[in-house]
Amino acid sequence: MHSFGYRANALLTFSVTALAFICAIASFSDKFSNQNPSAEIQILNINRLKKQSYGNDEVSLTLDISADLQSLFTWNTKQVFAFVAAEYETPMNSLNQVSLWDAIIPDKEHAKFRIQTSNKYRFIDQGHNLRGKEFNLTLHWHVMPKTGKMFADKIVMPGYSLPDAYK
Amino acid sequence: MSFVNRFSDSGKTPWSNQLNRAFITRPSLTLRVLSSPPPLLRLKQGWCLLSELSRRESESQKMGLVGETIDSIKSIQIRQHLTQAISLGMIVTSALIIWKALMCVTGSESPVVVVLSGSMEPGFKRGDILFLHMSKDPIRAGEIVVFNVDGRDIPIVHRVIKVHERENTGEVDVLTKGDNNYGDDRLLYAEGQQWLHRHHIMGRAVGFLPYVGWVTIIMTEKPIIKYILIGALGLLVITSKD
């Protein structure tokens, strides 16, 4: 009952249980953080709106994104993944979400930023519905913790639109 | 001084002591001899013991191999070993029950997966464990999903970057990309496949634990360690006394 094997086994079991408990509590403490992020996006320029050779519309645009995500960081946060998606509706599809730009924010200092960029990923429609289309630009963020439950949220900014003719 | 004397005295029995002195001093011979067991009596006792031992030995030799076998079978303790085997079976079965229950609760085919590649760094490193959950909620951009591509047996954990959901049927076209990859996952999909559909997706990642998955990675990539572990566990179970 007091051999090395029994003691090692008891120690291992206890330490694993304690670790699991600590991870659960760390994740639970994230519920109590107060979060109020803010963001603003402006479209600086619509560079191209064209029809691709095999029929789909494609848009290229330049965005000015400024955001303050500092309140999302807690002691249990490893990184925040932020991305901007264009959301719109077409006759065939009830919802289209196309990610235009994303970034990984590793710590609190980098969480308040302003960036001007063209879209990182191609904005391609299924069909040719983009002329004169109105769409929302949504800033999503995904908080990835050091351990435990991940959670995500977004800010929807409506009211952007594309030009009526191919450019 | 007294220590040595005690040792030298304790080695001799009282009557042999008396015997020595009896030979040395003649007048007290009779008195000494009467107060201790006579040597003749001792000899007779020794002879009786010897004859008893030899009788028993010859009896057991006649029983021979059969007797030895019966004795060893009695000492196996079948009930104890059966109990051990059953309790081992109970442990294995309860682990299986927990796994199946998890599959039911989370709605996913494999509720816990291990991250094998570095395509989602720095968020998920190789060796992390992800907890999956699959619900009827529609798949939206930004979710981290685990999906199977036809023709590949290892599922992939990446983030959804494009979603096109059909109005009439509710079916959805999904494009994914690893955070650390430069391009999207169209290279990983099957030949000619441009989009993922709902039936490819096994679950959404809802939580994660770092470093715990290294055990699984080591056991998969060096199977000899798995055999060593299972062999050692089996040995421990057989040789343990409870």
mmCIF file of C-alpha atoms in Angstrom:
data_model
loop_
_atom_site.group_PDB
_atom_site.id
_atom_site.type_symbol
_atom_site.label_atom_id
_atom_site.label_comp_id
_atom_site.label_asym_id
_atom_site.label_seq_id
_atom_site.Cartn_x
_atom_site.Cartn_y
_atom_site.Cartn_z
ATOM 1 C CA MET A 1 0.000 0.000 0.000
ATOM 2 C CA HIS A 2 2.980 2.257 0.401
ATOM 3 C CA SER A 3 5.058 1.085 -2.518
ATOM 4 C CA PHE A 4 6.517 3.458 -5.051
ATOM 5 C CA GLY A 5 4.042 2.363 -7.683
ATOM 6 C CA TYR A 6 0.978 3.177 -5.591
ATOM 7 C CA ARG A 7 2.349 6.530 -4.560
ATOM 8 C CA ALA A 8 3.293 7.507 -8.104
ATOM 9 C CA ASN A 9 -0.145 6.479 -9.323
ATOM 10 C CA ALA A 10 -1.931 8.509 -6.647
ATOM 11 C CA LEU A 11 0.259 11.532 -7.320
ATOM 12 C CA LEU A 12 -0.326 11.364 -11.063
ATOM 13 C CA THR A 13 -4.092 11.040 -10.708
ATOM 14 C CA PHE A 14 -4.296 13.919 -8.284
ATOM 15 C CA SER A 15 -2.147 16.216 -10.392
ATOM 16 C CA VAL A 16 -4.145 15.521 -13.553
ATOM 17 C CA THR A 17 -7.413 16.148 -11.747
ATOM 18 C CA ALA A 18 -6.106 19.365 -10.231
ATOM 19 C CA LEU A 19 -4.851 20.583 -13.610
ATOM 20 C CA ALA A 20 -8.183 19.860 -15.266
ATOM 21 C CA PHE A 21 -9.974 21.736 -12.501
ATOM 22 C CA ILE A 22 -7.674 24.754 -12.841
ATOM 23 C CA CYS A 23 -8.217 24.851 -16.613
ATOM 24 C CA ALA A 24 -11.982 24.762 -16.114
ATOM 25 C CA ILE A 25 -11.856 27.617 -13.590
ATOM 26 C CA ALA A 26 -9.613 29.693 -15.846
ATOM 27 C CA SER A 27 -12.080 29.269 -18.664
ATOM 28 C CA PHE A 28 -14.986 30.115 -16.381
ATOM 29 C CA SER A 29 -13.329 33.352 -15.264
ATOM 30 C CA ASP A 30 -13.634 34.632 -18.820
ATOM 31 C CA LYS A 31 -17.372 35.000 -18.291
ATOM 32 C CA PHE A 32 -16.862 37.879 -15.894
ATOM 33 C CA SER A 33 -14.853 40.122 -18.186
ATOM 34 C CA ASN A 34 -16.450 43.336 -19.387
ATOM 35 C CA GLN A 35 -16.203 43.668 -23.120
ATOM 36 C CA ASN A 36 -16.957 46.695 -25.286
ATOM 37 C CA PRO A 37 -15.012 46.702 -28.510
ATOM 38 C CA SER A 38 -15.566 49.264 -31.218
ATOM 39 C CA ALA A 39 -14.802 49.406 -34.913
ATOM 40 C CA GLU A 40 -15.256 51.546 -37.973
ATOM 41 C CA ILE A 41 -14.757 50.638 -41.594
ATOM 42 C CA GLN A 42 -14.660 52.905 -44.593
ATOM 43 C CA ILE A 43 -14.413 51.922 -48.188
ATOM 44 C CA LEU A 44 -11.745 54.080 -49.656
ATOM 45 C CA ASN A 45 -12.104 52.972 -53.220
ATOM 46 C CA ILE A 46 -13.737 50.358 -55.373
ATOM 47 C CA ASN A 47 -10.909 49.361 -57.623
ATOM 48 C CA ARG A 48 -12.544 46.889 -60.000
ATOM 49 C CA LEU A 49 -15.963 45.412 -60.506
ATOM 50 C CA LYS A 50 -15.764 42.974 -63.336
ATOM 51 C CA LYS A 51 -17.242 39.829 -64.708
ATOM 52 C CA GLN A 52 -14.910 36.905 -64.762
ATOM 53 C CA SER A 53 -14.333 34.844 -67.888
ATOM 54 C CA TYR A 54 -16.507 31.963 -66.588
ATOM 55 C CA GLY A 55 -19.389 34.079 -65.428
ATOM 56 C CA ASN A 56 -18.959 35.144 -61.820
ATOM 57 C CA ASP A 57 -18.679 38.737 -60.667
ATOM 58 C CA GLU A 58 -15.564 39.841 -58.886
ATOM 59 C CA VAL A 59 -14.871 42.960 -56.842
ATOM 60 C CA SER A 60 -11.595 44.450 -55.710
ATOM 61 C CA LEU A 61 -11.718 47.233 -53.148
ATOM 62 C CA THR A 62 -9.565 49.144 -50.701
ATOM 63 C CA LEU A 63 -10.699 49.392 -47.101
ATOM 64 C CA ASP A 64 -9.803 51.626 -44.176
ATOM 65 C CA ILE A 65 -10.340 49.622 -41.000
ATOM 66 C CA SER A 66 -9.946 51.068 -37.534
ATOM 67 C CA ALA A 67 -10.829 49.122 -34.419
ATOM 68 C CA ASP A 68 -10.297 49.015 -30.698
ATOM 69 C CA LEU A 69 -10.429 45.454 -29.398
ATOM 70 C CA GLN A 70 -8.418 45.969 -26.238
ATOM 71 C CA SER A 71 -11.243 45.127 -23.866
ATOM 72 C CA LEU A 72 -11.457 41.607 -25.271
ATOM 73 C CA PHE A 73 -8.122 40.576 -23.796
ATOM 74 C CA THR A 74 -8.168 38.805 -20.431
ATOM 75 C CA TRP A 75 -5.393 37.004 -18.628
ATOM 76 C CA ASN A 76 -6.583 33.766 -20.237
ATOM 77 C CA THR A 77 -6.422 35.069 -23.820
ATOM 78 C CA LYS A 78 -3.842 33.688 -26.197
ATOM 79 C CA GLN A 79 -4.841 35.644 -29.290
ATOM 80 C CA VAL A 80 -7.778 37.315 -30.986
ATOM 81 C CA PHE A 81 -8.525 36.459 -34.589
ATOM 82 C CA ALA A 82 -10.304 39.359 -36.288
ATOM 83 C CA PHE A 83 -11.705 39.393 -39.786
ATOM 84 C CA VAL A 84 -13.921 41.574 -41.949
ATOM 85 C CA ALA A 85 -16.615 39.878 -44.019
ATOM 86 C CA ALA A 86 -18.985 41.254 -46.594
ATOM 87 C CA GLU A 87 -22.508 39.887 -46.173
ATOM 88 C CA TYR A 88 -25.224 40.209 -48.762
ATOM 89 C CA GLU A 89 -28.218 38.507 -50.258
ATOM 90 C CA THR A 90 -28.893 37.330 -53.779
ATOM 91 C CA PRO A 91 -31.924 35.725 -55.452
ATOM 92 C CA MET A 92 -30.265 32.317 -55.423
ATOM 93 C CA ASN A 93 -28.571 32.514 -52.031
ATOM 94 C CA SER A 94 -30.255 33.654 -48.860
ATOM 95 C CA LEU A 95 -26.912 34.514 -47.315
ATOM 96 C CA ASN A 96 -23.442 35.072 -48.681
ATOM 97 C CA GLN A 97 -20.512 35.739 -46.430
ATOM 98 C CA VAL A 98 -17.171 36.505 -48.022
ATOM 99 C CA SER A 99 -14.134 37.196 -45.876
ATOM 100 C CA LEU A 100 -12.149 40.147 -47.188
ATOM 101 C CA TRP A 101 -9.384 40.599 -44.655
ATOM 102 C CA ASP A 102 -8.206 38.969 -41.449
ATOM 103 C CA ALA A 103 -5.513 39.427 -38.866
ATOM 104 C CA ILE A 104 -4.211 37.693 -35.788
ATOM 105 C CA ILE A 105 -3.873 40.016 -32.809
ATOM 106 C CA PRO A 106 -1.412 38.457 -30.392
ATOM 107 C CA ASP A 107 -1.671 40.835 -27.441
ATOM 108 C CA LYS A 108 -3.370 43.869 -26.016
ATOM 109 C CA GLU A 109 -0.933 46.422 -27.409
ATOM 110 C CA HIS A 110 -1.747 45.478 -30.980
ATOM 111 C CA ALA A 111 -5.486 45.444 -30.377
ATOM 112 C CA LYS A 112 -6.047 49.104 -31.195
ATOM 113 C CA PHE A 113 -5.179 49.615 -34.801
ATOM 114 C CA ARG A 114 -5.950 51.387 -38.027
ATOM 115 C CA ILE A 115 -5.066 49.834 -41.326
ATOM 116 C CA GLN A 116 -5.642 50.620 -44.959
ATOM 117 C CA THR A 117 -5.550 47.616 -47.190
ATOM 118 C CA SER A 118 -6.994 46.105 -50.311
ATOM 119 C CA ASN A 119 -8.942 42.943 -49.812
ATOM 120 C CA LYS A 120 -6.774 39.972 -48.935
ATOM 121 C CA TYR A 121 -9.169 37.399 -50.366
ATOM 122 C CA ARG A 122 -11.002 37.643 -53.629
ATOM 123 C CA PHE A 123 -14.552 38.840 -53.410
ATOM 124 C CA ILE A 124 -16.266 36.545 -55.878
ATOM 125 C CA ASP A 125 -19.987 36.012 -56.182
ATOM 126 C CA GLN A 126 -21.820 32.881 -57.276
ATOM 127 C CA GLY A 127 -23.436 34.449 -60.304
ATOM 128 C CA HIS A 128 -23.445 38.054 -61.456
ATOM 129 C CA ASN A 129 -25.484 39.896 -58.882
ATOM 130 C CA LEU A 130 -23.003 42.425 -57.632
ATOM 131 C CA ARG A 131 -23.913 45.451 -59.702
ATOM 132 C CA GLY A 132 -25.538 47.951 -57.406
ATOM 133 C CA LYS A 133 -25.547 45.450 -54.573
ATOM 134 C CA GLU A 134 -25.960 46.690 -51.035
ATOM 135 C CA PHE A 135 -24.011 44.807 -48.426
ATOM 136 C CA ASN A 136 -22.981 44.843 -44.770
ATOM 137 C CA LEU A 137 -19.407 44.879 -43.640
ATOM 138 C CA THR A 138 -19.093 42.900 -40.417
ATOM 139 C CA LEU A 139 -16.085 42.822 -38.161
ATOM 140 C CA HIS A 140 -15.978 39.390 -36.511
ATOM 141 C CA TRP A 141 -13.610 38.459 -33.739
ATOM 142 C CA HIS A 142 -12.765 35.088 -32.290
ATOM 143 C CA VAL A 143 -11.133 35.005 -28.881
ATOM 144 C CA MET A 144 -8.860 31.988 -28.518
ATOM 145 C CA PRO A 145 -7.988 31.294 -24.895
ATOM 146 C CA LYS A 146 -4.903 29.781 -23.387
ATOM 147 C CA THR A 147 -7.160 26.983 -22.198
ATOM 148 C CA GLY A 148 -10.885 26.342 -22.337
ATOM 149 C CA LYS A 149 -13.881 27.655 -24.200
ATOM 150 C CA MET A 150 -13.533 29.886 -27.249
ATOM 151 C CA PHE A 151 -16.092 32.532 -27.994
ATOM 152 C CA ALA A 152 -16.851 34.767 -30.928
ATOM 153 C CA ASP A 153 -18.889 37.868 -31.623
ATOM 154 C CA LYS A 154 -19.278 40.552 -34.244
ATOM 155 C CA ILE A 155 -20.177 44.156 -35.080
ATOM 156 C CA VAL A 156 -22.402 44.643 -38.105
ATOM 157 C CA MET A 157 -21.993 47.817 -40.102
ATOM 158 C CA PRO A 158 -24.656 48.143 -42.770
ATOM 159 C CA GLY A 159 -25.047 50.512 -45.609
ATOM 160 C CA TYR A 160 -22.268 49.897 -48.110
ATOM 161 C CA SER A 161 -22.992 49.476 -51.771
ATOM 162 C CA LEU A 162 -21.302 48.651 -55.017
ATOM 163 C CA PRO A 163 -21.488 50.713 -58.234
ATOM 164 C CA ASP A 164 -24.244 50.034 -60.728
ATOM 165 C CA ALA A 165 -22.043 49.220 -63.689
ATOM 166 C CA TYR A 166 -18.965 47.185 -64.375
ATOM 167 C CA LYS A 167 -15.810 49.173 -63.879
ATOM 168 C CA MET B 1 32.585 -7.210 29.287
ATOM 169 C CA SER B 2 29.136 -8.239 30.418
ATOM 170 C CA PHE B 3 27.950 -8.182 26.812
ATOM 171 C CA VAL B 4 30.480 -10.778 25.757
ATOM 172 C CA ASN B 5 29.696 -12.985 28.749
ATOM 173 C CA ARG B 6 25.989 -13.048 27.981
ATOM 174 C CA PHE B 7 26.650 -14.132 24.441
ATOM 175 C CA SER B 8 29.001 -16.892 25.467
ATOM 176 C CA ASP B 9 26.476 -18.210 27.976
ATOM 177 C CA SER B 10 23.373 -18.069 25.799
ATOM 178 C CA GLY B 11 24.787 -20.421 23.195
ATOM 179 C CA LYS B 12 24.703 -23.433 25.459
ATOM 180 C CA THR B 13 21.592 -25.249 26.662
ATOM 181 C CA PRO B 14 21.413 -25.833 30.420
ATOM 182 C CA TRP B 15 21.697 -29.627 30.234
ATOM 183 C CA SER B 16 24.716 -29.717 27.946
ATOM 184 C CA ASN B 17 26.365 -27.259 30.301
ATOM 185 C CA GLN B 18 25.608 -29.607 33.173
ATOM 186 C CA LEU B 19 26.914 -32.519 31.140
ATOM 187 C CA ASN B 20 30.285 -30.907 30.588
ATOM 188 C CA ARG B 21 30.635 -30.132 34.247
ATOM 189 C CA ALA B 22 29.525 -33.649 35.180
ATOM 190 C CA PHE B 23 32.471 -35.143 33.317
ATOM 191 C CA ILE B 24 34.891 -32.752 34.927
ATOM 192 C CA THR B 25 33.755 -33.013 38.573
ATOM 193 C CA ARG B 26 32.924 -36.521 39.640
ATOM 194 C CA PRO B 27 31.222 -36.083 43.077
ATOM 195 C CA SER B 28 28.345 -34.127 41.811
ATOM 196 C CA LEU B 29 27.699 -36.426 38.867
ATOM 197 C CA THR B 30 24.475 -38.032 40.044
ATOM 198 C CA LEU B 31 22.848 -34.782 41.200
ATOM 199 C CA ARG B 32 23.561 -32.978 37.932
ATOM 200 C CA VAL B 33 22.346 -35.755 35.757
ATOM 201 C CA LEU B 34 19.034 -36.152 37.588
ATOM 202 C CA SER B 35 18.096 -32.495 37.283
ATOM 203 C CA SER B 36 18.296 -32.444 33.464
ATOM 204 C CA PRO B 37 16.755 -34.655 30.691
ATOM 205 C CA PRO B 38 18.954 -37.741 30.426
ATOM 206 C CA PRO B 39 20.870 -38.090 27.189
ATOM 207 C CA LEU B 40 19.337 -41.452 26.558
ATOM 208 C CA LEU B 41 15.856 -39.988 26.562
ATOM 209 C CA ARG B 42 16.948 -37.375 24.095
ATOM 210 C CA LEU B 43 18.336 -39.967 21.772
ATOM 211 C CA LYS B 44 15.057 -41.878 21.852
ATOM 212 C CA GLN B 45 13.085 -38.764 21.041
ATOM 213 C CA GLY B 46 15.356 -37.990 18.106
ATOM 214 C CA TRP B 47 14.950 -41.534 16.762
ATOM 215 C CA CYS B 48 11.130 -41.291 16.923
ATOM 216 C CA LEU B 49 11.156 -38.001 15.030
ATOM 217 C CA LEU B 50 13.354 -39.373 12.276
ATOM 218 C CA SER B 51 11.165 -42.395 11.719
ATOM 219 C CA GLU B 52 8.065 -40.214 11.531
ATOM 220 C CA LEU B 53 9.659 -37.995 8.879
ATOM 221 C CA SER B 54 10.747 -40.892 6.708
ATOM 222 C CA ARG B 55 7.277 -42.441 6.865
ATOM 223 C CA ARG B 56 5.660 -39.244 5.680
ATOM 224 C CA GLU B 57 8.205 -38.833 2.898
ATOM 225 C CA SER B 58 7.574 -42.307 1.555
ATOM 226 C CA GLU B 59 3.840 -41.696 1.639
ATOM 227 C CA SER B 60 4.097 -38.513 -0.387
ATOM 228 C CA GLN B 61 6.433 -40.181 -2.856
ATOM 229 C CA LYS B 62 3.755 -42.777 -3.497
ATOM 230 C CA MET B 63 1.223 -40.001 -4.239
ATOM 231 C CA GLY B 64 3.782 -38.518 -6.643
ATOM 232 C CA LEU B 65 2.905 -36.290 -9.592
ATOM 233 C CA VAL B 66 -0.878 -36.353 -9.080
ATOM 234 C CA GLY B 67 -0.545 -34.994 -5.579
ATOM 235 C CA GLU B 68 1.696 -32.178 -6.690
ATOM 236 C CA THR B 69 -0.645 -31.178 -9.500
ATOM 237 C CA ILE B 70 -3.698 -31.128 -7.253
ATOM 238 C CA ASP B 71 -1.837 -28.987 -4.764
ATOM 239 C CA SER B 72 -0.777 -26.466 -7.368
ATOM 240 C CA ILE B 73 -4.296 -26.252 -8.839
ATOM 241 C CA LYS B 74 -5.741 -25.557 -5.419
ATOM 242 C CA SER B 75 -3.293 -22.707 -4.995
ATOM 243 C CA ILE B 76 -4.282 -20.910 -8.262
ATOM 244 C CA GLN B 77 -7.309 -19.303 -6.667
ATOM 245 C CA ILE B 78 -9.555 -19.256 -9.679
ATOM 246 C CA ARG B 79 -12.068 -16.941 -8.088
ATOM 247 C CA GLN B 80 -9.519 -14.231 -7.445
ATOM 248 C CA HIS B 81 -8.198 -14.246 -10.995
ATOM 249 C CA LEU B 82 -11.671 -14.275 -12.451
ATOM 250 C CA THR B 83 -12.529 -11.236 -10.348
ATOM 251 C CA GLN B 84 -9.443 -9.474 -11.653
ATOM 252 C CA ALA B 85 -10.326 -10.217 -15.261
ATOM 253 C CA ILE B 86 -13.887 -9.011 -14.771
ATOM 254 C CA SER B 87 -12.808 -5.746 -13.147
ATOM 255 C CA LEU B 88 -10.403 -5.106 -16.014
ATOM 256 C CA GLY B 89 -13.249 -5.710 -18.438
ATOM 257 C CA MET B 90 -15.418 -3.285 -16.472
ATOM 258 C CA ILE B 91 -12.800 -0.539 -16.765
ATOM 259 C CA VAL B 92 -12.493 -0.974 -20.519
ATOM 260 C CA THR B 93 -16.259 -1.083 -20.969
ATOM 261 C CA SER B 94 -16.892 2.030 -18.908
ATOM 262 C CA ALA B 95 -14.316 3.949 -20.961
ATOM 263 C CA LEU B 96 -16.172 2.871 -24.096
ATOM 264 C CA ILE B 97 -19.486 3.947 -22.566
ATOM 265 C CA ILE B 98 -18.123 7.401 -21.763
ATOM 266 C CA TRP B 99 -16.784 7.785 -25.300
ATOM 267 C CA LYS B 100 -20.103 6.812 -26.897
ATOM 268 C CA ALA B 101 -22.031 9.076 -24.539
ATOM 269 C CA LEU B 102 -19.782 11.975 -25.541
ATOM 270 C CA MET B 103 -20.491 11.207 -29.179
ATOM 271 C CA CYS B 104 -24.223 11.396 -28.443
ATOM 272 C CA VAL B 105 -24.042 14.614 -26.445
ATOM 273 C CA THR B 106 -21.884 16.556 -28.855
ATOM 274 C CA GLY B 107 -23.519 15.163 -31.975
ATOM 275 C CA SER B 108 -20.190 14.623 -33.630
ATOM 276 C CA GLU B 109 -18.496 11.449 -34.802
ATOM 277 C CA SER B 110 -15.350 12.138 -32.873
ATOM 278 C CA PRO B 111 -15.903 14.574 -30.040
ATOM 279 C CA VAL B 112 -12.222 15.047 -29.259
ATOM 280 C CA VAL B 113 -9.523 15.514 -31.900
ATOM 281 C CA VAL B 114 -5.799 16.156 -31.792
ATOM 282 C CA VAL B 115 -4.219 18.889 -33.911
ATOM 283 C CA LEU B 116 -1.590 17.277 -36.126
ATOM 284 C CA SER B 117 -0.234 20.096 -38.277
ATOM 285 C CA GLY B 118 0.836 23.660 -37.787
ATOM 286 C CA SER B 119 -1.593 25.231 -40.220
ATOM 287 C CA MET B 120 -3.581 26.984 -37.515
ATOM 288 C CA GLU B 121 -0.689 28.444 -35.570
ATOM 289 C CA PRO B 122 -0.300 30.420 -33.405
ATOM 290 C CA GLY B 123 -3.795 29.595 -32.252
ATOM 291 C CA PHE B 124 -3.601 25.796 -32.279
ATOM 292 C CA LYS B 125 -0.246 24.173 -32.090
ATOM 293 C CA ARG B 126 0.589 20.593 -32.916
ATOM 294 C CA GLY B 127 -0.382 18.415 -29.981
ATOM 295 C CA ASP B 128 -3.375 20.420 -28.764
ATOM 296 C CA ILE B 129 -6.726 18.794 -28.140
ATOM 297 C CA LEU B 130 -9.938 20.276 -29.548
ATOM 298 C CA PHE B 131 -13.441 19.641 -28.218
ATOM 299 C CA LEU B 132 -15.999 19.476 -30.983
ATOM 300 C CA HIS B 133 -19.699 20.114 -31.020
ATOM 301 C CA MET B 134 -22.073 19.767 -33.922
ATOM 302 C CA SER B 135 -25.467 21.430 -33.840
ATOM 303 C CA LYS B 136 -28.127 22.152 -36.395
ATOM 304 C CA ASP B 137 -27.126 25.828 -36.478
ATOM 305 C CA PRO B 138 -26.039 27.015 -39.888
ATOM 306 C CA ILE B 139 -22.371 27.254 -40.613
ATOM 307 C CA ARG B 140 -21.154 30.830 -40.604
ATOM 308 C CA ALA B 141 -17.925 32.519 -41.524
ATOM 309 C CA GLY B 142 -15.253 32.528 -38.844
ATOM 310 C CA GLU B 143 -16.147 29.234 -37.259
ATOM 311 C CA ILE B 144 -13.397 26.699 -36.843
ATOM 312 C CA VAL B 145 -14.608 23.463 -38.355
ATOM 313 C CA VAL B 146 -13.259 19.961 -38.625
ATOM 314 C CA PHE B 147 -13.993 18.325 -41.935
ATOM 315 C CA ASN B 148 -13.255 15.165 -43.875
ATOM 316 C CA VAL B 149 -12.283 15.330 -47.506
ATOM 317 C CA ASP B 150 -13.247 12.345 -49.676
ATOM 318 C CA GLY B 151 -10.151 10.306 -50.219
ATOM 319 C CA ARG B 152 -8.306 11.550 -47.146
ATOM 320 C CA ASP B 153 -8.684 9.667 -43.898
ATOM 321 C CA ILE B 154 -7.318 12.341 -41.576
ATOM 322 C CA PRO B 155 -9.764 15.175 -40.793
ATOM 323 C CA ILE B 156 -8.611 18.773 -41.144
ATOM 324 C CA VAL B 157 -9.173 21.637 -38.722
ATOM 325 C CA HIS B 158 -9.481 25.014 -40.466
ATOM 326 C CA ARG B 159 -11.501 28.201 -40.361
ATOM 327 C CA VAL B 160 -14.433 29.011 -42.620
ATOM 328 C CA ILE B 161 -13.818 32.101 -44.737
ATOM 329 C CA LYS B 162 -16.617 31.978 -47.311
ATOM 330 C CA VAL B 163 -20.208 30.850 -47.007
ATOM 331 C CA HIS B 164 -22.874 30.748 -49.711
ATOM 332 C CA GLU B 165 -26.201 29.487 -48.455
ATOM 333 C CA ARG B 166 -28.934 28.522 -50.872
ATOM 334 C CA GLU B 167 -32.284 30.180 -50.453
ATOM 335 C CA ASN B 168 -34.519 27.284 -51.303
ATOM 336 C CA THR B 169 -32.791 24.197 -49.967
ATOM 337 C CA GLY B 170 -30.744 25.660 -47.141
ATOM 338 C CA GLU B 171 -27.671 23.842 -48.418
ATOM 339 C CA VAL B 172 -24.445 25.657 -48.052
ATOM 340 C CA ASP B 173 -21.162 26.018 -49.935
ATOM 341 C CA VAL B 174 -18.226 26.554 -47.658
ATOM 342 C CA LEU B 175 -14.620 27.491 -48.293
ATOM 343 C CA THR B 176 -12.015 27.066 -45.571
ATOM 344 C CA LYS B 177 -8.473 28.198 -44.958
ATOM 345 C CA GLY B 178 -5.893 27.563 -42.296
ATOM 346 C CA ASP B 179 -4.880 30.680 -40.368
ATOM 347 C CA ASN B 180 -1.212 30.057 -40.999
ATOM 348 C CA ASN B 181 -1.599 29.058 -44.646
ATOM 349 C CA TYR B 182 -1.167 31.541 -47.449
ATOM 350 C CA GLY B 183 -3.901 30.225 -49.732
ATOM 351 C CA ASP B 184 -7.299 28.702 -49.197
ATOM 352 C CA ASP B 185 -8.014 25.003 -48.992
ATOM 353 C CA ARG B 186 -9.063 24.341 -52.585
ATOM 354 C CA LEU B 187 -5.755 22.529 -53.042
ATOM 355 C CA LEU B 188 -6.733 20.123 -50.266
ATOM 356 C CA TYR B 189 -10.183 19.321 -51.539
ATOM 357 C CA ALA B 190 -10.859 16.415 -53.836
ATOM 358 C CA GLU B 191 -10.267 16.681 -57.560
ATOM 359 C CA GLY B 192 -12.620 19.218 -59.068
ATOM 360 C CA GLN B 193 -14.232 20.118 -55.763
ATOM 361 C CA GLN B 194 -14.584 23.848 -55.187
ATOM 362 C CA TRP B 195 -16.703 23.946 -52.054
ATOM 363 C CA LEU B 196 -17.338 21.950 -48.928
ATOM 364 C CA HIS B 197 -20.860 20.915 -48.035
ATOM 365 C CA ARG B 198 -22.524 20.229 -44.751
ATOM 366 C CA HIS B 199 -22.024 16.477 -44.850
ATOM 367 C CA HIS B 200 -18.265 16.894 -45.016
ATOM 368 C CA ILE B 201 -18.167 18.748 -41.730
ATOM 369 C CA MET B 202 -17.778 16.729 -38.531
ATOM 370 C CA GLY B 203 -18.069 19.470 -35.973
ATOM 371 C CA ARG B 204 -17.201 22.938 -34.768
ATOM 372 C CA ALA B 205 -14.363 23.482 -32.330
ATOM 373 C CA VAL B 206 -15.712 24.969 -29.121
ATOM 374 C CA GLY B 207 -12.895 24.521 -26.637
ATOM 375 C CA PHE B 208 -9.340 23.428 -26.431
ATOM 376 C CA LEU B 209 -6.647 22.119 -24.126
ATOM 377 C CA PRO B 210 -2.970 22.666 -24.899
ATOM 378 C CA TYR B 211 -0.251 19.987 -25.018
ATOM 379 C CA VAL B 212 -2.433 17.068 -23.898
ATOM 380 C CA GLY B 213 -2.561 15.536 -27.368
ATOM 381 C CA TRP B 214 1.157 14.778 -27.535
ATOM 382 C CA VAL B 215 0.496 11.374 -25.942
ATOM 383 C CA THR B 216 -1.691 10.392 -28.887
ATOM 384 C CA ILE B 217 0.757 11.753 -31.434
ATOM 385 C CA ILE B 218 3.652 9.818 -29.930
ATOM 386 C CA MET B 219 1.635 6.617 -29.759
ATOM 387 C CA THR B 220 0.529 6.986 -33.382
ATOM 388 C CA GLU B 221 3.866 7.871 -34.885
ATOM 389 C CA LYS B 222 5.928 5.387 -32.922
ATOM 390 C CA PRO B 223 3.650 2.397 -32.432
ATOM 391 C CA ILE B 224 6.341 0.544 -30.495
ATOM 392 C CA ILE B 225 5.630 2.822 -27.554
ATOM 393 C CA LYS B 226 1.964 1.834 -27.674
ATOM 394 C CA TYR B 227 2.886 -1.851 -27.480
ATOM 395 C CA ILE B 228 5.316 -1.254 -24.634
ATOM 396 C CA LEU B 229 2.676 0.658 -22.667
ATOM 397 C CA ILE B 230 -0.028 -1.949 -23.167
ATOM 398 C CA GLY B 231 2.399 -4.751 -22.325
ATOM 399 C CA ALA B 232 3.500 -3.022 -19.145
ATOM 400 C CA LEU B 233 -0.110 -2.345 -18.123
ATOM 401 C CA GLY B 234 -1.028 -6.001 -18.708
ATOM 402 C CA LEU B 235 1.946 -7.159 -16.681
ATOM 403 C CA LEU B 236 1.002 -4.807 -13.864
ATOM 404 C CA VAL B 237 -2.560 -6.112 -13.794
ATOM 405 C CA ILE B 238 -1.499 -9.760 -13.732
ATOM 406 C CA THR B 239 1.147 -9.405 -11.090
ATOM 407 C CA SER B 240 -0.698 -7.061 -8.763
ATOM 408 C CA LYS B 241 -2.158 -8.608 -5.676
ATOM 409 C CA ASP B 242 -5.529 -6.835 -5.518
#
